[in-house]
mmCIF file of C-alpha atoms in Angstrom:
data_model
loop_
_atom_site.group_PDB
_atom_site.id
_atom_site.type_symbol
_atom_site.label_atom_id
_atom_site.label_comp_id
_atom_site.label_asym_id
_atom_site.label_seq_id
_atom_site.Cartn_x
_atom_site.Cartn_y
_atom_site.Cartn_z
ATOM 1 C CA MET A 176 0.287 7.030 -23.501
ATOM 2 C CA PHE A 177 1.775 5.550 -26.625
ATOM 3 C CA GLY A 178 2.342 9.102 -27.815
ATOM 4 C CA ILE A 179 4.460 9.711 -24.733
ATOM 5 C CA VAL A 180 6.513 6.580 -25.383
ATOM 6 C CA ARG A 181 7.090 7.605 -28.968
ATOM 7 C CA GLN A 182 8.363 10.975 -27.764
ATOM 8 C CA LYS A 183 10.612 9.321 -25.221
ATOM 9 C CA ILE A 184 12.328 6.903 -27.594
ATOM 10 C CA SER A 185 12.497 9.326 -30.562
ATOM 11 C CA ALA A 186 15.226 11.889 -31.369
ATOM 12 C CA GLY A 187 16.868 13.703 -28.485
ATOM 13 C CA GLY A 188 15.109 16.967 -29.164
ATOM 14 C CA SER A 189 11.980 15.626 -27.442
ATOM 15 C CA PRO A 190 10.260 18.141 -25.049
ATOM 16 C CA LEU A 191 9.793 15.153 -22.711
ATOM 17 C CA LEU A 192 13.510 14.761 -22.364
ATOM 18 C CA ALA A 193 14.175 18.481 -22.178
ATOM 19 C CA PHE A 194 11.797 19.049 -19.191
ATOM 20 C CA GLY A 195 12.712 15.642 -17.690
ATOM 21 C CA GLN A 196 16.161 16.814 -16.728
ATOM 22 C CA ARG A 197 14.953 18.713 -13.837
ATOM 23 C CA ILE A 198 16.692 17.472 -10.657
ATOM 24 C CA ARG A 199 14.792 17.274 -7.364
ATOM 25 C CA PRO A 200 15.909 16.052 -3.965
ATOM 26 C CA ALA A 201 15.008 12.346 -3.312
ATOM 27 C CA VAL A 202 13.951 13.128 0.255
ATOM 28 C CA SER A 203 13.716 16.147 2.464
ATOM 29 C CA ALA A 204 15.166 16.233 5.938
ATOM 30 C CA TRP A 205 13.108 13.861 8.030
ATOM 31 C CA ARG A 206 11.321 14.857 11.237
ATOM 32 C CA GLY A 207 9.491 12.432 13.449
ATOM 33 C CA TYR A 208 6.588 14.833 14.056
ATOM 34 C CA SER A 209 5.174 17.858 12.270
ATOM 35 C CA SER A 210 3.751 20.876 14.058
ATOM 36 C CA ALA A 211 0.074 21.163 12.940
ATOM 37 C CA ALA A 212 -0.947 24.137 10.851
ATOM 38 C CA LYS A 213 -4.123 22.912 9.090
ATOM 39 C CA GLU A 214 -6.024 19.697 8.332
ATOM 40 C CA ILE A 215 -6.270 17.912 5.055
ATOM 41 C CA THR A 216 -7.805 14.501 4.202
ATOM 42 C CA VAL A 217 -5.741 11.562 3.044
ATOM 43 C CA ARG A 218 -7.602 11.935 -0.326
ATOM 44 C CA GLU A 219 -6.454 15.546 -0.679
ATOM 45 C CA ALA A 220 -2.866 14.557 0.331
ATOM 46 C CA LEU A 221 -2.668 11.884 -2.344
ATOM 47 C CA ASN A 222 -4.247 14.255 -5.006
ATOM 48 C CA THR A 223 -1.849 17.107 -4.309
ATOM 49 C CA ALA A 224 1.152 14.756 -4.298
ATOM 50 C CA LEU A 225 0.217 13.393 -7.745
ATOM 51 C CA ASP A 226 -0.496 16.894 -9.050
ATOM 52 C CA GLU A 227 2.806 18.329 -7.824
ATOM 53 C CA GLU A 228 4.933 15.379 -9.129
ATOM 54 C CA MET A 229 3.218 15.479 -12.508
ATOM 55 C CA SER A 230 3.755 19.206 -12.729
ATOM 56 C CA ALA A 231 7.427 18.899 -11.769
ATOM 57 C CA ASP A 232 8.281 15.971 -14.032
ATOM 58 C CA PRO A 233 6.575 15.452 -17.517
ATOM 59 C CA LYS A 234 7.659 11.806 -17.464
ATOM 60 C CA VAL A 235 5.151 11.031 -14.691
ATOM 61 C CA PHE A 236 1.753 9.886 -15.951
ATOM 62 C CA LEU A 237 -1.287 8.142 -14.316
ATOM 63 C CA MET A 238 -3.123 5.146 -15.758
ATOM 64 C CA GLY A 239 -6.014 2.965 -14.504
ATOM 65 C CA GLU A 240 -9.715 2.424 -14.582
ATOM 66 C CA GLU A 241 -11.812 5.604 -14.323
ATOM 67 C CA VAL A 242 -8.864 7.840 -13.339
ATOM 68 C CA GLY A 243 -9.724 10.385 -16.079
ATOM 69 C CA GLU A 244 -13.341 11.250 -17.069
ATOM 70 C CA TYR A 245 -14.714 9.913 -13.682
ATOM 71 C CA GLN A 246 -11.832 11.539 -11.815
ATOM 72 C CA GLY A 247 -10.987 8.370 -9.980
ATOM 73 C CA ALA A 248 -13.111 5.757 -8.295
ATOM 74 C CA TYR A 249 -12.198 7.406 -4.977
ATOM 75 C CA LYS A 250 -11.629 10.890 -6.505
ATOM 76 C CA ILE A 251 -7.850 10.700 -5.890
ATOM 77 C CA SER A 252 -7.216 11.936 -9.478
ATOM 78 C CA LYS A 253 -9.812 14.746 -9.354
ATOM 79 C CA GLY A 254 -8.915 17.569 -11.742
ATOM 80 C CA LEU A 255 -5.815 15.910 -13.197
ATOM 81 C CA LEU A 256 -7.325 15.053 -16.568
ATOM 82 C CA ASP A 257 -8.358 18.703 -17.158
ATOM 83 C CA LYS A 258 -4.879 19.862 -16.151
ATOM 84 C CA TYR A 259 -2.649 17.331 -17.901
ATOM 85 C CA GLY A 260 -4.808 15.933 -20.675
ATOM 86 C CA PRO A 261 -5.592 12.378 -21.844
ATOM 87 C CA GLU A 262 -1.945 11.516 -22.739
ATOM 88 C CA ARG A 263 -0.927 11.729 -19.157
ATOM 89 C CA VAL A 264 -4.146 10.664 -17.401
ATOM 90 C CA LEU A 265 -5.250 7.560 -19.168
ATOM 91 C CA ASP A 266 -8.530 5.708 -18.705
ATOM 92 C CA THR A 267 -8.194 2.029 -19.322
ATOM 93 C CA PRO A 268 -10.440 -0.971 -19.962
ATOM 94 C CA ILE A 269 -11.200 -3.339 -17.103
ATOM 95 C CA THR A 270 -8.052 -5.366 -17.660
ATOM 96 C CA GLU A 271 -5.513 -4.929 -14.867
ATOM 97 C CA ALA A 272 -3.033 -7.342 -16.401
ATOM 98 C CA GLY A 273 -3.062 -5.369 -19.671
ATOM 99 C CA PHE A 274 -2.404 -1.840 -18.351
ATOM 100 C CA THR A 275 -0.055 -3.076 -15.659
ATOM 101 C CA GLY A 276 2.171 -4.638 -18.368
ATOM 102 C CA ILE A 277 1.883 -1.491 -20.511
ATOM 103 C CA GLY A 278 2.992 0.538 -17.377
ATOM 104 C CA VAL A 279 6.024 -1.695 -16.814
ATOM 105 C CA GLY A 280 7.030 -1.378 -20.493
ATOM 106 C CA ALA A 281 6.760 2.391 -20.257
ATOM 107 C CA ALA A 282 8.994 2.387 -17.163
ATOM 108 C CA TYR A 283 11.561 0.397 -19.119
ATOM 109 C CA HIS A 284 11.719 3.329 -21.500
ATOM 110 C CA GLY A 285 12.393 5.866 -18.741
ATOM 111 C CA LEU A 286 8.857 7.147 -18.101
ATOM 112 C CA LYS A 287 7.432 7.135 -14.599
ATOM 113 C CA PRO A 288 3.992 5.513 -14.633
ATOM 114 C CA VAL A 289 1.627 5.570 -11.674
ATOM 115 C CA ILE A 290 -0.731 2.548 -11.971
ATOM 116 C CA GLU A 291 -3.952 2.736 -10.085
ATOM 117 C CA PHE A 292 -5.854 -0.384 -9.069
ATOM 118 C CA MET A 293 -9.461 0.110 -7.884
ATOM 119 C CA THR A 294 -8.376 -2.312 -5.234
ATOM 120 C CA PHE A 295 -5.243 -4.427 -4.794
ATOM 121 C CA ASN A 296 -7.436 -7.509 -4.973
ATOM 122 C CA PHE A 297 -7.614 -6.697 -8.694
ATOM 123 C CA SER A 298 -3.854 -6.971 -8.991
ATOM 124 C CA MET A 299 -4.583 -10.687 -8.906
ATOM 125 C CA GLN A 300 -6.981 -10.388 -11.834
ATOM 126 C CA ILE A 301 -7.053 -13.173 -14.328
ATOM 127 C CA SER A 302 -10.235 -13.168 -16.440
ATOM 128 C CA TYR A 303 -13.883 -12.449 -16.066
ATOM 129 C CA ALA A 304 -14.531 -15.249 -18.512
ATOM 130 C CA LYS A 305 -14.176 -17.806 -15.723
ATOM 131 C CA ILE A 306 -17.640 -16.869 -14.426
ATOM 132 C CA ILE A 307 -19.431 -17.672 -17.697
ATOM 133 C CA PHE A 308 -22.325 -20.112 -17.117
ATOM 134 C CA VAL A 309 -22.969 -22.438 -19.985
ATOM 135 C CA TRP A 310 -26.578 -23.595 -20.451
ATOM 136 C CA ASP A 311 -26.704 -24.354 -24.110
ATOM 137 C CA PHE A 312 -24.585 -27.384 -25.085
ATOM 138 C CA ARG A 313 -24.113 -26.028 -28.603
ATOM 139 C CA TRP A 314 -22.073 -23.120 -27.215
ATOM 140 C CA VAL A 315 -19.949 -25.205 -24.886
ATOM 141 C CA LEU A 316 -16.951 -25.517 -27.196
ATOM 142 C CA LEU A 317 -17.037 -21.780 -28.105
ATOM 143 C CA LYS A 318 -17.335 -20.791 -24.453
ATOM 144 C CA LEU A 319 -14.348 -22.924 -23.480
ATOM 145 C CA LEU A 320 -12.236 -21.513 -26.299
ATOM 146 C CA LEU A 321 -13.144 -17.965 -25.092
ATOM 147 C CA VAL A 322 -12.114 -18.871 -21.541
ATOM 148 C CA ALA A 323 -8.797 -20.291 -22.659
ATOM 149 C CA LEU A 324 -8.139 -17.328 -25.001
ATOM 150 C CA GLN A 325 -8.811 -14.704 -22.188
ATOM 151 C CA PHE A 326 -6.695 -16.676 -19.650
ATOM 152 C CA TRP A 327 -3.808 -16.699 -22.193
ATOM 153 C CA LEU A 328 -4.186 -13.007 -23.012
ATOM 154 C CA LEU A 329 -4.729 -11.617 -19.587
ATOM 155 C CA MET A 330 -2.683 -13.848 -17.322
ATOM 156 C CA GLN A 331 -2.289 -11.952 -13.995
ATOM 157 C CA ALA A 332 -1.316 -8.370 -13.262
ATOM 158 C CA ILE A 333 0.830 -9.713 -10.422
ATOM 159 C CA ASP A 334 2.956 -11.443 -13.011
ATOM 160 C CA HIS A 335 4.044 -8.059 -14.391
ATOM 161 C CA ILE A 336 4.644 -6.718 -10.888
ATOM 162 C CA ILE A 337 6.717 -9.632 -9.691
ATOM 163 C CA ASN A 338 8.403 -11.105 -12.686
ATOM 164 C CA SER A 339 8.875 -8.003 -14.838
ATOM 165 C CA ALA A 340 8.995 -4.911 -12.508
ATOM 166 C CA ALA A 341 10.615 -6.426 -9.428
ATOM 167 C CA LYS A 342 13.237 -8.599 -11.057
ATOM 168 C CA SER A 343 14.386 -6.720 -14.132
ATOM 169 C CA ASN A 344 17.022 -4.594 -12.321
ATOM 170 C CA TYR A 345 18.714 -7.620 -10.835
ATOM 171 C CA MET A 346 18.483 -9.722 -14.010
ATOM 172 C CA SER A 347 19.961 -6.906 -16.129
ATOM 173 C CA SER A 348 22.904 -6.382 -13.746
ATOM 174 C CA GLY A 349 21.529 -2.979 -12.823
ATOM 175 C CA GLN A 350 21.172 -1.762 -16.460
ATOM 176 C CA ILE A 351 17.395 -1.535 -16.332
ATOM 177 C CA SER A 352 15.580 0.609 -13.822
ATOM 178 C CA VAL A 353 11.849 0.251 -13.371
ATOM 179 C CA PRO A 354 10.528 3.622 -11.877
ATOM 180 C CA ILE A 355 6.881 2.600 -11.450
ATOM 181 C CA VAL A 356 4.270 2.953 -8.672
ATOM 182 C CA PHE A 357 1.427 0.568 -8.196
ATOM 183 C CA ARG A 358 -1.127 2.169 -5.909
ATOM 184 C CA GLY A 359 -4.751 1.774 -4.681
ATOM 185 C CA PRO A 360 -6.740 0.667 -1.657
ATOM 186 C CA ASN A 361 -5.608 -2.491 0.180
ATOM 187 C CA GLY A 362 -7.166 -4.553 2.915
ATOM 188 C CA ALA A 363 -10.673 -4.514 4.333
ATOM 189 C CA ALA A 364 -13.188 -1.790 3.626
ATOM 190 C CA ALA A 365 -16.783 -2.398 4.771
ATOM 191 C CA GLY A 366 -19.159 -4.969 3.532
ATOM 192 C CA VAL A 367 -17.360 -5.845 0.351
ATOM 193 C CA GLY A 368 -16.790 -9.575 1.005
ATOM 194 C CA ALA A 369 -13.809 -11.885 0.855
ATOM 195 C CA GLN A 370 -12.725 -11.136 -2.665
ATOM 196 C CA HIS A 371 -12.359 -7.364 -2.062
ATOM 197 C CA SER A 372 -10.954 -7.308 1.526
ATOM 198 C CA HIS A 373 -7.544 -9.016 1.217
ATOM 199 C CA CYS A 374 -4.462 -7.377 2.703
ATOM 200 C CA TYR A 375 -1.481 -7.868 0.324
ATOM 201 C CA ALA A 376 1.211 -6.274 2.552
ATOM 202 C CA SER A 377 3.007 -9.492 3.339
ATOM 203 C CA TRP A 378 2.565 -10.920 -0.194
ATOM 204 C CA TYR A 379 4.370 -8.044 -1.883
ATOM 205 C CA ALA A 380 6.818 -7.424 1.012
ATOM 206 C CA SER A 381 8.168 -11.004 0.598
ATOM 207 C CA CYS A 382 9.440 -10.182 -2.945
ATOM 208 C CA PRO A 383 13.046 -8.800 -3.404
ATOM 209 C CA GLY A 384 13.142 -5.889 -5.774
ATOM 210 C CA LEU A 385 9.930 -4.262 -4.597
ATOM 211 C CA LYS A 386 9.461 -1.497 -2.074
ATOM 212 C CA VAL A 387 6.167 -1.639 -0.159
ATOM 213 C CA LEU A 388 4.689 1.379 1.616
ATOM 214 C CA ALA A 389 1.498 1.707 3.651
ATOM 215 C CA PRO A 390 0.571 5.252 4.717
ATOM 216 C CA TYR A 391 -1.676 6.065 7.715
ATOM 217 C CA SER A 392 -1.990 9.851 7.949
ATOM 218 C CA SER A 393 -2.170 12.664 5.418
ATOM 219 C CA GLU A 394 1.494 13.373 6.077
ATOM 220 C CA ASP A 395 2.325 9.759 5.344
ATOM 221 C CA ALA A 396 0.258 9.691 2.165
ATOM 222 C CA ARG A 397 1.677 12.905 0.755
ATOM 223 C CA GLY A 398 5.317 12.394 1.684
ATOM 224 C CA LEU A 399 5.477 8.629 0.841
ATOM 225 C CA LEU A 400 3.737 9.028 -2.499
ATOM 226 C CA LYS A 401 6.178 11.724 -3.561
ATOM 227 C CA ALA A 402 9.037 9.412 -2.472
ATOM 228 C CA ALA A 403 7.556 6.518 -4.328
ATOM 229 C CA ILE A 404 7.176 8.447 -7.582
ATOM 230 C CA ARG A 405 10.758 9.782 -7.375
ATOM 231 C CA ASP A 406 12.246 6.360 -6.536
ATOM 232 C CA PRO A 407 14.067 4.504 -9.338
ATOM 233 C CA ASP A 408 12.644 1.132 -8.277
ATOM 234 C CA PRO A 409 9.142 -0.294 -8.436
ATOM 235 C CA VAL A 410 6.941 0.609 -5.353
ATOM 236 C CA VAL A 411 3.805 -1.023 -4.199
ATOM 237 C CA PHE A 412 1.739 1.737 -2.419
ATOM 238 C CA LEU A 413 -0.970 0.272 -0.242
ATOM 239 C CA GLU A 414 -3.714 2.768 0.710
ATOM 240 C CA ASN A 415 -6.790 2.189 2.805
ATOM 241 C CA GLU A 416 -10.299 2.981 1.394
ATOM 242 C CA LEU A 417 -11.662 3.882 4.893
ATOM 243 C CA LEU A 418 -8.838 6.445 5.492
ATOM 244 C CA TYR A 419 -9.446 8.463 2.311
ATOM 245 C CA GLY A 420 -11.948 10.762 3.956
ATOM 246 C CA GLU A 421 -10.183 11.066 7.297
ATOM 247 C CA ALA A 422 -8.575 14.471 7.997
ATOM 248 C CA PHE A 423 -5.217 14.840 9.753
ATOM 249 C CA PRO A 424 -3.297 17.895 10.934
ATOM 250 C CA VAL A 425 -0.249 18.811 8.802
ATOM 251 C CA SER A 426 2.369 21.506 9.003
ATOM 252 C CA ALA A 427 3.524 24.086 6.419
ATOM 253 C CA GLU A 428 6.512 21.853 5.936
ATOM 254 C CA VAL A 429 4.367 19.002 4.799
ATOM 255 C CA LEU A 430 2.472 21.161 2.399
ATOM 256 C CA ASP A 431 5.691 22.407 0.756
ATOM 257 C CA SER A 432 6.228 20.877 -2.711
ATOM 258 C CA SER A 433 9.719 19.613 -1.767
ATOM 259 C CA PHE A 434 8.415 17.603 1.187
ATOM 260 C CA CYS A 435 9.173 13.902 1.062
ATOM 261 C CA VAL A 436 9.095 11.057 3.613
ATOM 262 C CA PRO A 437 12.099 8.723 3.401
ATOM 263 C CA ILE A 438 11.310 5.139 2.384
ATOM 264 C CA GLY A 439 12.374 2.653 5.030
ATOM 265 C CA LYS A 440 11.928 4.890 8.041
ATOM 266 C CA ALA A 441 9.213 4.265 10.695
ATOM 267 C CA LYS A 442 7.634 7.007 12.728
ATOM 268 C CA ILE A 443 7.147 6.912 16.545
ATOM 269 C CA GLU A 444 3.609 8.299 16.769
ATOM 270 C CA ARG A 445 3.478 8.131 20.570
ATOM 271 C CA GLU A 446 6.357 7.617 22.967
ATOM 272 C CA GLY A 447 6.042 5.160 25.841
ATOM 273 C CA LYS A 448 8.092 3.067 28.229
ATOM 274 C CA ASP A 449 6.016 -0.067 29.141
ATOM 275 C CA VAL A 450 5.128 -1.812 25.847
ATOM 276 C CA THR A 451 5.867 -1.314 22.109
ATOM 277 C CA ILE A 452 2.937 -1.491 19.640
ATOM 278 C CA THR A 453 3.727 -1.708 15.924
ATOM 279 C CA ALA A 454 1.153 -1.112 13.291
ATOM 280 C CA PHE A 455 0.634 0.174 9.720
ATOM 281 C CA SER A 456 -2.186 1.791 7.668
ATOM 282 C CA LYS A 457 -5.527 1.941 9.495
ATOM 283 C CA MET A 458 -4.333 -0.123 12.351
ATOM 284 C CA VAL A 459 -2.109 2.803 13.488
ATOM 285 C CA GLY A 460 -5.245 4.721 14.445
ATOM 286 C CA TYR A 461 -6.502 1.733 16.412
ATOM 287 C CA ALA A 462 -3.101 1.385 18.171
ATOM 288 C CA LEU A 463 -3.237 5.092 19.170
ATOM 289 C CA LYS A 464 -6.736 4.645 20.587
ATOM 290 C CA ALA A 465 -5.576 1.615 22.523
ATOM 291 C CA ALA A 466 -2.639 3.559 23.902
ATOM 292 C CA GLU A 467 -5.035 6.222 25.228
ATOM 293 C CA ILE A 468 -7.082 3.577 27.035
ATOM 294 C CA LEU A 469 -3.979 1.907 28.386
ATOM 295 C CA ALA A 470 -2.649 5.259 29.727
ATOM 296 C CA LYS A 471 -5.723 5.614 31.879
ATOM 297 C CA GLU A 472 -4.764 2.264 33.456
ATOM 298 C CA GLY A 473 -1.152 3.217 34.085
ATOM 299 C CA ILE A 474 0.405 1.515 31.035
ATOM 300 C CA SER A 475 2.625 3.751 28.869
ATOM 301 C CA ALA A 476 2.547 2.366 25.231
ATOM 302 C CA GLU A 477 4.899 3.388 22.482
ATOM 303 C CA VAL A 478 3.146 3.330 19.105
ATOM 304 C CA ILE A 479 5.259 2.823 15.964
ATOM 305 C CA ASN A 480 3.758 3.659 12.575
ATOM 306 C CA LEU A 481 5.780 1.363 10.263
ATOM 307 C CA ARG A 482 5.052 3.390 7.089
ATOM 308 C CA SER A 483 7.430 1.169 5.141
ATOM 309 C CA ILE A 484 6.800 -2.571 5.016
ATOM 310 C CA ARG A 485 9.799 -3.250 2.742
ATOM 311 C CA PRO A 486 12.406 -2.129 3.648
ATOM 312 C CA LEU A 487 11.373 -2.588 7.275
ATOM 313 C CA ASP A 488 12.806 -0.160 9.810
ATOM 314 C CA ARG A 489 14.239 -2.910 12.120
ATOM 315 C CA ASP A 490 16.410 -0.440 13.991
ATOM 316 C CA THR A 491 13.566 1.669 15.189
ATOM 317 C CA ILE A 492 11.535 -1.345 16.247
ATOM 318 C CA ASN A 493 14.385 -3.002 18.082
ATOM 319 C CA ALA A 494 15.449 0.196 19.839
ATOM 320 C CA SER A 495 11.901 0.647 21.132
ATOM 321 C CA VAL A 496 11.641 -3.002 22.301
ATOM 322 C CA ARG A 497 14.927 -2.652 24.119
ATOM 323 C CA LYS A 498 13.455 0.296 26.008
ATOM 324 C CA THR A 499 9.928 -1.148 26.739
ATOM 325 C CA ASN A 500 10.936 -4.829 26.932
ATOM 326 C CA ARG A 501 7.559 -5.880 25.477
ATOM 327 C CA LEU A 502 6.103 -6.055 21.957
ATOM 328 C CA VAL A 503 2.635 -6.160 20.421
ATOM 329 C CA THR A 504 2.351 -6.308 16.624
ATOM 330 C CA VAL A 505 -0.907 -5.296 14.887
ATOM 331 C CA GLU A 506 -2.059 -5.877 11.333
ATOM 332 C CA GLU A 507 -5.258 -6.524 9.325
ATOM 333 C CA GLY A 508 -3.831 -9.363 7.292
ATOM 334 C CA PHE A 509 -3.829 -13.079 8.048
ATOM 335 C CA PRO A 510 -1.583 -14.180 10.953
ATOM 336 C CA GLN A 511 0.393 -16.882 9.165
ATOM 337 C CA HIS A 512 3.516 -15.483 7.371
ATOM 338 C CA GLY A 513 2.370 -11.947 8.120
ATOM 339 C CA VAL A 514 4.175 -8.684 8.677
ATOM 340 C CA GLY A 515 3.895 -9.221 12.442
ATOM 341 C CA ALA A 516 5.599 -12.577 12.093
ATOM 342 C CA GLU A 517 8.581 -10.946 10.369
ATOM 343 C CA ILE A 518 8.778 -8.269 13.123
ATOM 344 C CA CYS A 519 8.688 -10.964 15.788
ATOM 345 C CA ALA A 520 11.466 -12.815 14.097
ATOM 346 C CA SER A 521 13.606 -9.648 13.945
ATOM 347 C CA VAL A 522 13.073 -8.905 17.576
ATOM 348 C CA VAL A 523 13.878 -12.479 18.660
ATOM 349 C CA GLU A 524 17.080 -12.472 16.574
ATOM 350 C CA GLU A 525 18.281 -9.078 17.627
ATOM 351 C CA SER A 526 16.681 -8.237 21.014
ATOM 352 C CA PHE A 527 15.647 -11.495 22.616
ATOM 353 C CA GLY A 528 17.484 -10.849 25.810
ATOM 354 C CA TYR A 529 15.545 -7.611 26.370
ATOM 355 C CA LEU A 530 12.090 -9.296 26.333
ATOM 356 C CA ASP A 531 10.325 -9.547 29.631
ATOM 357 C CA ALA A 532 7.178 -11.193 28.194
ATOM 358 C CA PRO A 533 6.172 -13.302 25.164
ATOM 359 C CA VAL A 534 5.569 -11.288 21.988
ATOM 360 C CA GLU A 535 1.848 -10.722 21.263
ATOM 361 C CA ARG A 536 0.596 -10.733 17.664
ATOM 362 C CA ILE A 537 -2.767 -9.240 16.712
ATOM 363 C CA ALA A 538 -3.959 -10.019 13.179
ATOM 364 C CA GLY A 539 -7.044 -10.652 11.105
ATOM 365 C CA ALA A 540 -8.951 -13.902 11.621
ATOM 366 C CA ASP A 541 -7.529 -16.881 9.711
ATOM 367 C CA VAL A 542 -10.584 -17.088 7.446
ATOM 368 C CA PRO A 543 -11.738 -15.417 4.246
ATOM 369 C CA MET A 544 -13.458 -12.150 5.132
ATOM 370 C CA PRO A 545 -17.116 -12.659 5.998
ATOM 371 C CA TYR A 546 -19.741 -10.484 4.281
ATOM 372 C CA ALA A 547 -22.088 -10.179 7.299
ATOM 373 C CA ALA A 548 -21.281 -6.919 9.270
ATOM 374 C CA ASN A 549 -21.223 -8.730 12.652
ATOM 375 C CA LEU A 550 -18.894 -11.426 11.458
ATOM 376 C CA GLU A 551 -16.686 -8.919 9.576
ATOM 377 C CA ARG A 552 -16.126 -6.972 12.740
ATOM 378 C CA LEU A 553 -14.977 -10.246 14.454
ATOM 379 C CA ALA A 554 -12.580 -10.990 11.602
ATOM 380 C CA VAL A 555 -10.724 -7.629 11.792
ATOM 381 C CA PRO A 556 -8.622 -6.448 14.833
ATOM 382 C CA GLN A 557 -10.365 -4.021 17.082
ATOM 383 C CA VAL A 558 -9.076 -1.545 19.621
ATOM 384 C CA GLU A 559 -10.058 -3.814 22.507
ATOM 385 C CA ASP A 560 -7.973 -6.651 21.069
ATOM 386 C CA ILE A 561 -4.905 -4.423 21.160
ATOM 387 C CA VAL A 562 -5.693 -3.363 24.735
ATOM 388 C CA ARG A 563 -6.032 -6.929 25.950
ATOM 389 C CA ALA A 564 -2.806 -7.995 24.203
ATOM 390 C CA ALA A 565 -0.816 -5.111 25.814
ATOM 391 C CA LYS A 566 -2.241 -5.948 29.210
ATOM 392 C CA ARG A 567 -1.233 -9.543 28.777
ATOM 393 C CA ALA A 568 2.320 -8.412 27.863
ATOM 394 C CA CYS A 569 2.437 -6.337 30.957
ATOM 395 C CA TYR A 570 0.944 -9.062 33.135
ATOM 396 C CA ARG A 571 -2.132 -7.032 33.885
ATOM 397 C CA SER A 572 -4.627 -9.750 32.982
ATOM 398 C CA VAL A 573 -4.999 -13.563 32.853
ATOM 399 C CA PRO A 574 -2.911 -15.040 29.958
ATOM 400 C CA MET A 575 -4.872 -16.559 27.089
ATOM 401 C CA ALA A 576 -3.555 -20.078 27.691
ATOM 402 C CA ALA A 577 -4.595 -19.984 31.389
ATOM 403 C CA ALA A 578 -8.057 -18.607 30.500
ATOM 404 C CA ALA A 579 -8.501 -21.413 27.971
#
């Protein structure tokens, strides 16, 4: 990677600069739906998007733990090391704060890093030294010094994302662009406990200067990742581990190398007239299943795939609510200060007079994620939770307050 930086900041005859002049469209013409031609998995969609963007622009490079020799912890980077070499697919030590800072510095110099976290929980990484157990008193002082040194050296990866990447453009009066993508799995997987199951959508979406994307389908993953890599600003790209292996139908248009999904535009996955359901990432699939169940009971639900958490497509959300007069928000994260809370505030501010029922919010339980499988299921929203909320909004069931 340092070889790439040296090329970038050296004399103007650099091949990096010569090839980097290629101009590509920021986004392709957007369509709400794509006619299905074949099926590809989310993993394949992300892999091909990375491959095509690295092929089109030599300034794009990938960096993270096990992205090279191991071909990615989730095989997203499969084949990229063989094709582009170790200067553009860089394996790093287990120090998220270190390679996140290196990536931001490279972006300052005009490169386009894609930083992969094994999980976004590791974007909060401080130091593994904090778990050292001291049994021998003679080593207490040395152990404490090691802890202090590692805390000072590593700090947090989120410091580079928030204080360096997100704020530099504003603090430099627009003179510094930071074209960097932070990507990896976000939210709950299965049986990985509280420290590996956190949803960071609302955390990062609260920070000006960042763009935050959360794909659901293969079309989302492919189109949004391309848009993120081409964007001049830092983008947090929140994937879902449980979606990597899911296959979705895509059209020939989606498979075209110029395809791109515009940042800040939601997608209406299913049209309806009785209640609006907003969701992102894995919860979109749950919302669609809930809509099928509701349809059998005479309730027509409109399902909105947010795609973009920041900027949020408030226009599409409010237009839908003004049509259906009811709203259910769905997310995996904690309820307090969540994405659903922001959507509710937007609807109350812009479409309050159109509401015929109180807004319903479905979110994860307000507790750290349990490890036990039965408790984990109770802590994450399920299809039946969405169905009950939609029925309450449509006055088809006893309200929660009355039942209590």
